[in-house]
Rosetta silent file (secondary structure, phi, psi, omega in degrees, C-alpha in Angstrom):
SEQUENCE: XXXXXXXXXXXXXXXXXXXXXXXXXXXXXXXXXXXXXXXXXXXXXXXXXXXXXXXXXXXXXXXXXXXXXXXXXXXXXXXXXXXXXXXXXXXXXXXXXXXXXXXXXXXXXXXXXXXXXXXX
SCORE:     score description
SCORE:     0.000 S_00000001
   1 L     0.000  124.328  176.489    3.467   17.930  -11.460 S_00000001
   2 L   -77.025  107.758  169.634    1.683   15.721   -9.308 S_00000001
   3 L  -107.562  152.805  156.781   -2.068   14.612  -10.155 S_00000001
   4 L  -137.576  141.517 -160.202   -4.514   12.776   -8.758 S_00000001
   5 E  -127.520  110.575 -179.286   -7.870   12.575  -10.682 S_00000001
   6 E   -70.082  168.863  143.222  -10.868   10.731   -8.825 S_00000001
   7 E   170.074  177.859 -158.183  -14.132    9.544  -10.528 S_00000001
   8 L   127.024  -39.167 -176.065  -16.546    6.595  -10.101 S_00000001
   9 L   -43.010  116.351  153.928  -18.950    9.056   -7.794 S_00000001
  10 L  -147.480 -142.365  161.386  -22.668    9.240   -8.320 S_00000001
  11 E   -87.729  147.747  162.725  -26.144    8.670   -6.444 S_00000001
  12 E  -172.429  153.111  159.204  -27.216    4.917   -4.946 S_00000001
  13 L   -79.875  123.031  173.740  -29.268    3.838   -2.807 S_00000001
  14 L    -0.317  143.752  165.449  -28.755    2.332    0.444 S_00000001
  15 L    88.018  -13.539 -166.303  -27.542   -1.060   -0.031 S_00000001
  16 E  -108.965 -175.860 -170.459  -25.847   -0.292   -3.175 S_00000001
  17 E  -113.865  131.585  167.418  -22.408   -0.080   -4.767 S_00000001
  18 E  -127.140  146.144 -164.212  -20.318    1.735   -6.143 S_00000001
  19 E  -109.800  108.144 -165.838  -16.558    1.681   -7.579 S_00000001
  20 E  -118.907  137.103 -168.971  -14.181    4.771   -7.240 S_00000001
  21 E  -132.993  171.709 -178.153  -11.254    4.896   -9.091 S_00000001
  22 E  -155.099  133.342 -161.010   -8.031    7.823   -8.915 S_00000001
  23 E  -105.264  167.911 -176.478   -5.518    7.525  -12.310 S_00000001
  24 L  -144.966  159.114  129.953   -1.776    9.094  -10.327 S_00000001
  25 L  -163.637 -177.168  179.123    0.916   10.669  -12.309 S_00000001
  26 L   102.464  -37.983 -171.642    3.584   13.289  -11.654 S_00000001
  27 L  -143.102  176.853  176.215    5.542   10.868   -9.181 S_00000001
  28 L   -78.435  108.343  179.773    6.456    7.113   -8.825 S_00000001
  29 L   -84.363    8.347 -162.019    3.224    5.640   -8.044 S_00000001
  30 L  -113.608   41.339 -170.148    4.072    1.916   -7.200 S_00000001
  31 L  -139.100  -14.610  149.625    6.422    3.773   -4.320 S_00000001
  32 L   -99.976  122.517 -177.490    3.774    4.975   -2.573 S_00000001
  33 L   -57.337  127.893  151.422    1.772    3.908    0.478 S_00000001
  34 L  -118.100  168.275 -175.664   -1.960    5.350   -0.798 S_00000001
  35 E  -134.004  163.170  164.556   -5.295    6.383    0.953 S_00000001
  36 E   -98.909  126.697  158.220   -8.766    7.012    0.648 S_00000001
  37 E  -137.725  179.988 -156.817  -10.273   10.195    2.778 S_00000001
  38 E  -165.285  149.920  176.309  -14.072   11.356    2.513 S_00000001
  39 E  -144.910  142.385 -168.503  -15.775   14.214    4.028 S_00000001
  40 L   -96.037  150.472 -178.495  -18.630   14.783    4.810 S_00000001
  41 L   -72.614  132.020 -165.149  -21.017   17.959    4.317 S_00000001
  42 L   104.087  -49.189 -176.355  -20.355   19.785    7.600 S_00000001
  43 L   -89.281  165.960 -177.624  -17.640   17.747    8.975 S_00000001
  44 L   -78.174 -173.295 -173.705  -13.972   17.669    9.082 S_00000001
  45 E   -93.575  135.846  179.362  -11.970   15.306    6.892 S_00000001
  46 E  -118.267  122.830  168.762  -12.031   11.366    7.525 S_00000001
  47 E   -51.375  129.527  163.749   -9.695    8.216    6.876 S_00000001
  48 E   -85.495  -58.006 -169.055  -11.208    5.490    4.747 S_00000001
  49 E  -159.480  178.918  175.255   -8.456    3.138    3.900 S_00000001
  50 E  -157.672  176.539 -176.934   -5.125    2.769    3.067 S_00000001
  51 E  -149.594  161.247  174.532   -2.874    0.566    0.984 S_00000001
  52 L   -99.629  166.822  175.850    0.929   -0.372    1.108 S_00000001
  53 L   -43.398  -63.105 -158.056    3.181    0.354   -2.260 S_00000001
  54 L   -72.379  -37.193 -169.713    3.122   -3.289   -2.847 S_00000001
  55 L    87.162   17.508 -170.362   -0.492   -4.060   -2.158 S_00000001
  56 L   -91.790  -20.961  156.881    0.823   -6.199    0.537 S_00000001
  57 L  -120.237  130.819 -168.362   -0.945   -4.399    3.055 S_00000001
  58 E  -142.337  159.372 -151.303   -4.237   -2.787    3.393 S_00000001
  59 L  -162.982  104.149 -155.931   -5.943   -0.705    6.353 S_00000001
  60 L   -91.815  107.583  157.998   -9.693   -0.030    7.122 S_00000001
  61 L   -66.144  153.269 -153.574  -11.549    2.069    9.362 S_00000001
  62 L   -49.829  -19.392 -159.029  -13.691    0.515   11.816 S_00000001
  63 L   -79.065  -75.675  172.150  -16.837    2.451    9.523 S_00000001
  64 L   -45.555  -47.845  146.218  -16.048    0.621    6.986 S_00000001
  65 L    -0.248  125.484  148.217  -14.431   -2.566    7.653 S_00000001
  66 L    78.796  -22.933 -167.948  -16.387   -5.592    6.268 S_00000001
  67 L  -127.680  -50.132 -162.179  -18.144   -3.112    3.181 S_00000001
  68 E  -117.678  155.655  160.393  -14.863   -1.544    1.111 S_00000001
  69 E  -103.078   92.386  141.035  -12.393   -2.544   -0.401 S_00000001
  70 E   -12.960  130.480  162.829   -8.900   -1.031   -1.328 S_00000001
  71 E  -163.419  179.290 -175.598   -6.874   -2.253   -4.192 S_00000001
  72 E  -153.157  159.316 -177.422   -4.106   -0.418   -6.701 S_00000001
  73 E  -143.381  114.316  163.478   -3.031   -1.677  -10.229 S_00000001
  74 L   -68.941 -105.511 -169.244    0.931   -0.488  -10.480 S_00000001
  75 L   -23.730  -21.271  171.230    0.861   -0.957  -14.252 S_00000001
  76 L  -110.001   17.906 -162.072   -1.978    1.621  -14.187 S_00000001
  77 L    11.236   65.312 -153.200   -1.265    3.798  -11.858 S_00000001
  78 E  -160.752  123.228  173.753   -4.286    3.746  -10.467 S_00000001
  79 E  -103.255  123.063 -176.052   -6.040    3.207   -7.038 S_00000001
  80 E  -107.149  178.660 -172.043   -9.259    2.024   -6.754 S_00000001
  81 E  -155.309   94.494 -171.090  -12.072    1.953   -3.749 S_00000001
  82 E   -82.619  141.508 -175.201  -15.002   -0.877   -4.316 S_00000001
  83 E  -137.429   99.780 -175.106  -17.748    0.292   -1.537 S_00000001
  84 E   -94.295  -89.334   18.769  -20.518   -2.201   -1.152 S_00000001
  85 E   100.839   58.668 -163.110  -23.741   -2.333    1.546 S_00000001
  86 E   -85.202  126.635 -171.509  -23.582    1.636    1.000 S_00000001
  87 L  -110.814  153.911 -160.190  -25.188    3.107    3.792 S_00000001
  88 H   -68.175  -19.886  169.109  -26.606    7.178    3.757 S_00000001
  89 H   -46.532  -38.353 -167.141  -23.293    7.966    6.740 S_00000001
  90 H   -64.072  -16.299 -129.524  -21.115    7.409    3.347 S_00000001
  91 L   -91.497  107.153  139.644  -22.722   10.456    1.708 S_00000001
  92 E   163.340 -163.080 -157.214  -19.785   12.777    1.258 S_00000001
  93 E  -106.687  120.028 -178.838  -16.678   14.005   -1.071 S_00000001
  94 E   -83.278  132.451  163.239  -14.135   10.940   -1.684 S_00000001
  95 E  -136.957  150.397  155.244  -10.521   11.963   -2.316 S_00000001
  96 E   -62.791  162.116  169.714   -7.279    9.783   -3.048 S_00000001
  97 E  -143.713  177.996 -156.142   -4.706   11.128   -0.883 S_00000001
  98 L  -137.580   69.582  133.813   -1.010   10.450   -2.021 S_00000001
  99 L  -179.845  172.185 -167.534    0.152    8.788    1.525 S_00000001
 100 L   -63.534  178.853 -177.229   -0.164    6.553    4.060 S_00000001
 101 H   -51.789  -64.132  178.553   -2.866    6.506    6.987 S_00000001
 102 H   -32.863  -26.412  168.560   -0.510    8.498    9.504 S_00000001
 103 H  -165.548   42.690  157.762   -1.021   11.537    6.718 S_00000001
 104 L   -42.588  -22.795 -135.819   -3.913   10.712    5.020 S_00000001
 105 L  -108.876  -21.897  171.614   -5.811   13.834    6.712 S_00000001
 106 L   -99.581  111.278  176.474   -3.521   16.302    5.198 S_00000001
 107 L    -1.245  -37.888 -161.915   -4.695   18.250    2.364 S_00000001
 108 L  -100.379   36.622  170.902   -2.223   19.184    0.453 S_00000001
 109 L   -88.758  -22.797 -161.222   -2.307   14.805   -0.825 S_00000001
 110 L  -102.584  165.937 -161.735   -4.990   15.278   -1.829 S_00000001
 111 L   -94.009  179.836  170.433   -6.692   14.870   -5.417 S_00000001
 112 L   -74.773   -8.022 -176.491   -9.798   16.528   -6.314 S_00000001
 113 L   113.034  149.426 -178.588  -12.230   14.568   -5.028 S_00000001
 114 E  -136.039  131.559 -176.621  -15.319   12.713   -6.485 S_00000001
 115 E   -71.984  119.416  173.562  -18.935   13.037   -4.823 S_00000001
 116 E  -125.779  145.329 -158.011  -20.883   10.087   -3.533 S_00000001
 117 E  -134.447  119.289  160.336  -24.800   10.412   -2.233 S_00000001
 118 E  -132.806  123.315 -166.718  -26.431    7.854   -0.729 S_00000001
 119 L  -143.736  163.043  169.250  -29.974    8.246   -0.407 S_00000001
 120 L  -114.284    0.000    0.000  -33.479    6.713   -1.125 S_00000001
């Protein structure tokens, strides 16, 4: 059975950071392209990032770009998502998704999600 279990999620303030992390099992994780998507309260679902199997490639939306970071640890099966200069737009529900950017957006990739609020 395939899981993916976010956490890392709180409150910060503008400016501040936070570290999101998603443990995989259920499938071969170091065989899979993964993503980050976030939603927003209100809004439809959005690509964050993405990563190749390998870590050899990784792939940012323009919102982000320049603030997060992508990375995966294959021995842990486990993708993380460092988020720096956090601005109050980020404010919404982070999920792993379990494929690349091209089908990132569909749901049924996705883990449960972890909350992040950024406010003053």
């Amino acid at each position: 059975q395939v899981q993916l279990v976010e956490s890392g999620g709180g409150m910060v303030q503008p400016g501040g950071s936070l570290r999101l992390s998603c443990v995989a099992s259920g499938f071969t994780f170091n065989s899979h392209h993964m993503s980050w998507v976030r939603q927003a309260p209100g809004k439809g679902p959005e690509w964050v990032a993405s990563i190749s199997s390998a870590s050899s490639y990784t792939y940012y939306s323009d919102y982000v770009t320049g603030r997060f970071t992508i990375s995966r640890d294959n021995t842990k099966n486990t993708l993380y998502l460092q988020m720096n200069n956090l601005k109050p737009e980020d404010t919404g529900l982070y999920y792993c998704a379990r494929a690349p950017r091209d089908d990132a957006l569909q749901r049924q990739f996705w883990g449960r999600g972890t909350q992040v609020t950024v406010s003053s």
